[in-house]
Amino acid sequence: MDEKDWRILDVLGTERNITRTAEQIYLSQPTLTHRLQQLEKELGISLFVYRGRRGIEFTEQGETMVGYAREMLERLSEVKSRLVSQRGDISGTLRLGVSRSVALYRLPAVLRQFSEAYPLIEYDITTAISQELLGSVATQKEQIGIIRGIPHWLEHKEMLEQEQVCILSSVPVNVEELPQLRRITFTTDPSLSRIIDGWWKQQFSKPANVLMHVDNAEIAKRMVQNGLGYAIVPSIVLTEDDNQLYRTALTGADSEAVTWSTWLLYREELLDIPAVSAFVQFVQQHYRASIPSLYDNP
């Protein structure tokens, strides 16, 4: 087996379809099918339980070979990265696991600057909720995690941002009036939901008057902009274009602001990979520059 075979198994493991795999790796379908048959002969195994128009199903041995192929491709990428770095250039593929809100509001500006400094580096970015990303970084599916909340992480972690959780509205509101006002809720990370729900229960004995529930905080903000109600959001959703909106920071029983944090996670040994080391150092130095100044209420 060689790199081309590993690539075939990697793509096939994702697509589960001969035709789509052939298109992605620029082979004819007969050539791909022939190579798979040759692999089965060389290895003395059956890769598939079923192969037809509906797609394919791998045997247990086939699934093992897909995992092996992906592991070998990752190792090869790391070796190539290290060889290039010895020539003075840093390259390779960075595997990042990033909270969806960070990927939307912070990461593009960071990657634009980082790509200008390290143009040979490529990216494989996964977005998910924090708990899922913790597992991915722990198993090294992702090399670096940028997640939200308070992570239970025993390796290296660094806080990048601590933001306010605030009431967002198109007109001034009094906190005491919230149960009577129309609220817009949204699907978010469970850790943020617990923070908001805990604050509400401390303040009020009755549930919120929910007008609608939407998929994410950005949609909720757009609804607020159109006067449909208020939302309780993390301040990461606010941009310099939102200065027509009012925000009221949540405070707890001790009068301290209710906050939500963003963290950088990684394993120390992965800093031996030049691309990983370069990205960690860059984020430590430049992430905060991606945070816009919060506007004053109108």
Tab-separated table of C-alpha atoms in Angstrom:
chain	number	residue	atom	x	y	z
A	1	MET	CA	0.000	0.000	0.000
A	2	ASP	CA	1.086	3.561	-0.657
A	3	GLU	CA	-0.205	7.120	-0.215
A	4	LYS	CA	-2.620	6.782	-3.150
A	5	ASP	CA	-4.199	3.700	-1.569
A	6	TRP	CA	-4.517	5.461	1.778
A	7	ARG	CA	-6.231	8.361	0.036
A	8	ILE	CA	-8.660	6.004	-1.713
A	9	LEU	CA	-9.672	4.352	1.554
A	10	ASP	CA	-9.918	7.686	3.367
A	11	VAL	CA	-12.296	9.227	0.814
A	12	LEU	CA	-14.248	6.000	0.413
A	13	GLY	CA	-14.688	5.799	4.168
A	14	THR	CA	-16.296	9.242	4.109
A	15	GLU	CA	-18.356	8.984	0.914
A	16	ARG	CA	-19.404	5.309	1.123
A	17	ASN	CA	-19.918	5.531	-2.614
A	18	ILE	CA	-17.660	4.324	-5.458
A	19	THR	CA	-18.789	6.927	-8.009
A	20	ARG	CA	-18.321	9.951	-5.755
A	21	THR	CA	-14.974	8.644	-4.516
A	22	ALA	CA	-13.720	8.184	-8.083
A	23	GLU	CA	-14.707	11.766	-8.903
A	24	GLN	CA	-12.902	13.178	-5.864
A	25	ILE	CA	-9.605	11.406	-6.511
A	26	TYR	CA	-9.735	11.832	-10.320
A	27	LEU	CA	-9.873	8.153	-11.254
A	28	SER	CA	-12.296	6.362	-13.525
A	29	GLN	CA	-14.764	4.129	-11.752
A	30	PRO	CA	-13.414	0.933	-13.372
A	31	THR	CA	-9.840	1.874	-12.376
A	32	LEU	CA	-10.921	2.500	-8.778
A	33	THR	CA	-12.885	-0.744	-8.610
A	34	HIS	CA	-9.927	-2.682	-10.008
A	35	ARG	CA	-7.554	-1.146	-7.454
A	36	LEU	CA	-9.896	-2.051	-4.593
A	37	GLN	CA	-10.041	-5.628	-5.849
A	38	GLN	CA	-6.235	-5.712	-5.986
A	39	LEU	CA	-6.039	-4.435	-2.416
A	40	GLU	CA	-8.369	-7.191	-1.242
A	41	LYS	CA	-6.105	-9.782	-2.919
A	42	GLU	CA	-2.917	-8.261	-1.512
A	43	LEU	CA	-4.316	-8.087	2.016
A	44	GLY	CA	-6.227	-11.350	1.864
A	45	ILE	CA	-9.426	-9.776	3.204
A	46	SER	CA	-12.826	-8.568	2.037
A	47	LEU	CA	-13.209	-4.831	2.397
A	48	PHE	CA	-16.955	-4.693	1.779
A	49	VAL	CA	-20.113	-6.425	2.920
A	50	TYR	CA	-22.132	-4.820	0.112
A	51	ARG	CA	-21.212	-2.829	-2.952
A	52	GLY	CA	-23.861	-1.469	-5.336
A	53	ARG	CA	-25.939	1.518	-6.408
A	54	ARG	CA	-27.022	2.314	-2.859
A	55	GLY	CA	-23.417	2.651	-1.746
A	56	ILE	CA	-21.098	0.386	0.197
A	57	GLU	CA	-20.828	-1.100	3.655
A	58	PHE	CA	-17.407	-1.987	5.029
A	59	THR	CA	-16.576	-5.237	6.758
A	60	GLU	CA	-14.980	-4.992	10.195
A	61	GLN	CA	-11.601	-5.506	8.517
A	62	GLY	CA	-12.497	-2.824	5.995
A	63	GLU	CA	-13.288	-0.321	8.759
A	64	THR	CA	-9.929	-1.165	10.344
A	65	MET	CA	-8.155	-0.430	7.051
A	66	VAL	CA	-9.967	2.919	6.715
A	67	GLY	CA	-8.763	3.875	10.195
A	68	TYR	CA	-5.234	2.758	9.335
A	69	ALA	CA	-5.266	4.779	6.102
A	70	ARG	CA	-6.355	7.932	7.915
A	71	GLU	CA	-3.702	7.462	10.575
A	72	MET	CA	-1.003	7.027	7.928
A	73	LEU	CA	-2.146	10.143	6.034
A	74	GLU	CA	-1.996	12.181	9.254
A	75	ARG	CA	1.499	10.903	10.015
A	76	LEU	CA	2.661	11.624	6.484
A	77	SER	CA	1.295	15.162	6.715
A	78	GLU	CA	3.151	15.738	9.971
A	79	VAL	CA	6.396	14.361	8.524
A	80	LYS	CA	6.091	16.573	5.443
A	81	SER	CA	5.413	19.568	7.675
A	82	ARG	CA	8.527	18.917	9.712
A	83	LEU	CA	10.672	18.405	6.613
A	84	VAL	CA	9.470	21.672	5.108
A	85	SER	CA	10.062	23.498	8.394
A	86	GLN	CA	13.672	22.346	8.310
A	87	ARG	CA	14.008	24.336	5.080
A	88	GLY	CA	12.737	27.424	6.898
A	89	ASP	CA	9.085	27.243	5.740
A	90	ILE	CA	6.177	26.027	7.862
A	91	SER	CA	3.461	24.003	6.151
A	92	GLY	CA	1.067	21.167	6.852
A	93	THR	CA	-2.588	20.860	7.771
A	94	LEU	CA	-3.911	22.270	11.035
A	95	ARG	CA	-6.821	20.333	12.528
A	96	LEU	CA	-8.899	22.804	14.545
A	97	GLY	CA	-11.974	22.130	16.661
A	98	VAL	CA	-13.765	25.448	17.137
A	99	SER	CA	-16.948	26.518	18.887
A	100	ARG	CA	-19.519	27.606	16.310
A	101	SER	CA	-19.837	31.153	17.661
A	102	VAL	CA	-16.050	31.596	17.709
A	103	ALA	CA	-15.869	30.231	14.154
A	104	LEU	CA	-18.477	32.767	13.067
A	105	TYR	CA	-17.378	35.915	14.916
A	106	ARG	CA	-13.660	35.563	15.690
A	107	LEU	CA	-11.879	32.894	13.655
A	108	PRO	CA	-12.090	34.440	10.139
A	109	ALA	CA	-10.162	37.556	11.190
A	110	VAL	CA	-7.565	35.475	13.057
A	111	LEU	CA	-7.051	33.072	10.142
A	112	ARG	CA	-6.773	35.907	7.636
A	113	GLN	CA	-3.818	37.353	9.519
A	114	PHE	CA	-2.312	33.951	10.277
A	115	SER	CA	-2.548	32.895	6.610
A	116	GLU	CA	-0.721	36.017	5.556
A	117	ALA	CA	2.134	35.074	7.889
A	118	TYR	CA	2.066	31.331	7.065
A	119	PRO	CA	0.712	30.924	3.528
A	120	LEU	CA	1.738	27.242	3.174
A	121	ILE	CA	-0.467	26.019	6.040
A	122	GLU	CA	-3.840	24.443	5.229
A	123	TYR	CA	-6.803	23.907	7.552
A	124	ASP	CA	-9.262	21.208	8.539
A	125	ILE	CA	-11.841	22.921	10.763
A	126	THR	CA	-14.582	21.187	12.740
A	127	THR	CA	-17.304	23.203	14.506
A	128	ALA	CA	-19.465	21.754	17.262
A	129	ILE	CA	-20.594	22.309	20.848
A	130	SER	CA	-17.902	22.475	23.522
A	131	GLN	CA	-18.432	18.999	24.978
A	132	GLU	CA	-18.023	17.348	21.575
A	133	LEU	CA	-14.905	19.373	20.831
A	134	LEU	CA	-13.335	18.402	24.152
A	135	GLY	CA	-13.587	14.764	23.142
A	136	SER	CA	-12.118	15.450	19.705
A	137	VAL	CA	-9.107	17.300	21.116
A	138	ALA	CA	-8.611	14.676	23.838
A	139	THR	CA	-8.399	11.895	21.221
A	140	GLN	CA	-6.243	14.125	18.966
A	141	LYS	CA	-8.798	14.052	16.174
A	142	GLU	CA	-8.288	17.807	16.395
A	143	GLN	CA	-4.871	19.208	17.310
A	144	ILE	CA	-6.165	22.450	18.835
A	145	GLY	CA	-9.481	23.358	20.413
A	146	ILE	CA	-11.057	26.785	20.837
A	147	ILE	CA	-14.091	26.214	23.004
A	148	ARG	CA	-16.572	27.998	25.277
A	149	GLY	CA	-17.490	27.675	28.936
A	150	ILE	CA	-15.252	26.189	31.645
A	151	PRO	CA	-13.499	23.155	30.154
A	152	HIS	CA	-12.574	20.127	32.255
A	153	TRP	CA	-9.162	19.807	30.611
A	154	LEU	CA	-6.021	18.512	32.302
A	155	GLU	CA	-3.600	19.501	29.525
A	156	HIS	CA	-2.618	23.060	28.583
A	157	LYS	CA	-5.435	25.621	28.473
A	158	GLU	CA	-5.487	29.393	28.230
A	159	MET	CA	-8.386	31.836	28.488
A	160	LEU	CA	-8.667	33.953	25.345
A	161	GLU	CA	-11.776	35.987	26.101
A	162	GLN	CA	-14.246	36.586	28.902
A	163	GLU	CA	-17.373	38.239	27.608
A	164	GLN	CA	-20.548	39.583	29.134
A	165	VAL	CA	-23.886	37.841	28.862
A	166	CYS	CA	-26.418	40.566	28.205
A	167	ILE	CA	-30.022	41.438	27.442
A	168	LEU	CA	-30.247	42.673	23.861
A	169	SER	CA	-33.186	44.832	22.838
A	170	SER	CA	-34.243	47.410	20.259
A	171	VAL	CA	-35.601	49.757	22.975
A	172	PRO	CA	-34.526	50.330	26.592
A	173	VAL	CA	-35.899	47.708	29.002
A	174	ASN	CA	-36.015	47.335	32.768
A	175	VAL	CA	-34.842	43.962	34.006
A	176	GLU	CA	-37.857	43.731	36.357
A	177	GLU	CA	-40.198	43.851	33.361
A	178	LEU	CA	-38.641	40.930	31.454
A	179	PRO	CA	-41.266	38.270	32.383
A	180	GLN	CA	-43.937	40.425	30.723
A	181	LEU	CA	-41.922	41.176	27.585
A	182	ARG	CA	-41.606	38.942	24.530
A	183	ARG	CA	-38.423	36.887	24.544
A	184	ILE	CA	-36.558	35.274	21.653
A	185	THR	CA	-34.593	32.157	22.608
A	186	PHE	CA	-32.069	30.232	20.530
A	187	THR	CA	-30.240	26.907	20.400
A	188	THR	CA	-26.809	27.243	21.952
A	189	ASP	CA	-24.101	25.426	23.869
A	190	PRO	CA	-25.597	23.661	26.920
A	191	SER	CA	-23.110	25.414	29.202
A	192	LEU	CA	-24.451	28.828	28.168
A	193	SER	CA	-28.041	27.613	28.513
A	194	ARG	CA	-27.313	26.614	32.111
A	195	ILE	CA	-25.840	30.043	32.855
A	196	ILE	CA	-28.853	31.889	31.432
A	197	ASP	CA	-31.410	29.558	33.013
A	198	GLY	CA	-29.670	29.800	36.387
A	199	TRP	CA	-29.691	33.589	36.236
A	200	TRP	CA	-33.386	33.664	35.306
A	201	LYS	CA	-34.393	31.396	38.205
A	202	GLN	CA	-32.481	33.623	40.627
A	203	GLN	CA	-34.323	36.703	39.375
A	204	PHE	CA	-37.865	35.528	38.666
A	205	SER	CA	-40.412	33.031	39.955
A	206	LYS	CA	-42.267	32.724	36.637
A	207	PRO	CA	-41.054	31.486	33.225
A	208	ALA	CA	-40.179	33.799	30.355
A	209	ASN	CA	-42.807	34.889	27.836
A	210	VAL	CA	-41.155	33.162	24.846
A	211	LEU	CA	-42.371	34.449	21.491
A	212	MET	CA	-40.132	32.251	19.340
A	213	HIS	CA	-37.164	29.890	19.363
A	214	VAL	CA	-34.550	30.046	16.569
A	215	ASP	CA	-31.465	28.063	15.565
A	216	ASN	CA	-28.698	30.387	16.741
A	217	ALA	CA	-27.822	33.680	18.403
A	218	GLU	CA	-27.215	35.521	15.121
A	219	ILE	CA	-30.790	34.843	13.993
A	220	ALA	CA	-32.061	35.890	17.434
A	221	LYS	CA	-30.140	39.164	17.090
A	222	ARG	CA	-31.735	39.833	13.704
A	223	MET	CA	-35.182	39.280	15.223
A	224	VAL	CA	-34.335	41.766	17.984
A	225	GLN	CA	-33.177	44.292	15.381
A	226	ASN	CA	-36.647	44.095	13.854
A	227	GLY	CA	-38.381	44.829	17.142
A	228	LEU	CA	-39.833	41.360	17.694
A	229	GLY	CA	-38.623	41.049	21.282
A	230	TYR	CA	-35.506	40.825	23.410
A	231	ALA	CA	-32.864	38.094	23.663
A	232	ILE	CA	-30.249	37.127	26.246
A	233	VAL	CA	-27.007	36.654	24.321
A	234	PRO	CA	-23.232	36.457	24.802
A	235	SER	CA	-21.575	39.671	23.736
A	236	ILE	CA	-19.572	37.827	21.056
A	237	VAL	CA	-22.586	38.296	18.741
A	238	LEU	CA	-22.223	42.090	18.876
A	239	THR	CA	-20.361	43.876	16.109
A	240	GLU	CA	-19.612	47.503	15.428
A	241	ASP	CA	-22.688	47.570	13.177
A	242	ASP	CA	-25.029	46.839	16.090
A	243	ASN	CA	-24.802	50.233	17.762
A	244	GLN	CA	-28.549	50.820	17.312
A	245	LEU	CA	-29.310	48.072	19.817
A	246	TYR	CA	-29.458	48.345	23.599
A	247	ARG	CA	-27.603	45.934	25.837
A	248	THR	CA	-27.933	45.389	29.576
A	249	ALA	CA	-25.313	43.216	31.243
A	250	LEU	CA	-26.627	40.394	33.433
A	251	THR	CA	-25.483	40.586	37.045
A	252	GLY	CA	-25.755	37.927	39.731
A	253	ALA	CA	-26.746	38.123	43.370
A	254	ASP	CA	-23.294	39.492	44.182
A	255	SER	CA	-23.749	42.255	41.565
A	256	GLU	CA	-20.899	40.811	39.512
A	257	ALA	CA	-21.312	40.521	35.755
A	258	VAL	CA	-22.419	37.146	34.384
A	259	THR	CA	-19.762	36.047	31.898
A	260	TRP	CA	-18.906	33.266	29.482
A	261	SER	CA	-15.350	32.414	28.482
A	262	THR	CA	-13.427	31.249	25.419
A	263	TRP	CA	-10.449	28.898	25.895
A	264	LEU	CA	-7.529	27.638	23.836
A	265	LEU	CA	-6.785	23.933	24.441
A	266	TYR	CA	-3.942	21.741	23.219
A	267	ARG	CA	-1.531	19.013	24.251
A	268	GLU	CA	1.993	20.145	25.055
A	269	GLU	CA	3.633	17.417	22.957
A	270	LEU	CA	1.882	18.660	19.804
A	271	LEU	CA	3.955	21.840	19.945
A	272	ASP	CA	6.683	19.741	18.320
A	273	ILE	CA	4.644	20.095	15.120
A	274	PRO	CA	5.729	23.443	13.629
A	275	ALA	CA	2.277	24.394	12.284
A	276	VAL	CA	0.668	23.752	15.670
A	277	SER	CA	3.333	25.697	17.529
A	278	ALA	CA	3.060	28.636	15.115
A	279	PHE	CA	-0.728	28.781	15.438
A	280	VAL	CA	-0.719	28.588	19.246
A	281	GLN	CA	1.815	31.408	19.482
A	282	PHE	CA	-0.089	33.504	16.951
A	283	VAL	CA	-3.406	33.099	18.778
A	284	GLN	CA	-1.799	33.980	22.090
A	285	GLN	CA	-0.482	37.203	20.582
A	286	HIS	CA	-3.280	38.235	18.211
A	287	TYR	CA	-6.640	36.738	19.250
A	288	ARG	CA	-7.613	39.712	21.379
A	289	ALA	CA	-7.114	42.030	18.409
A	290	SER	CA	-10.065	40.267	16.748
A	291	ILE	CA	-12.419	41.409	19.534
A	292	PRO	CA	-14.277	44.614	18.596
A	293	SER	CA	-14.769	47.274	21.237
A	294	LEU	CA	-18.263	47.026	22.704
A	295	TYR	CA	-20.313	50.041	21.815
A	296	ASP	CA	-21.974	52.374	24.303
A	297	ASN	CA	-25.738	52.078	24.521
A	298	PRO	CA	-27.549	54.574	22.270
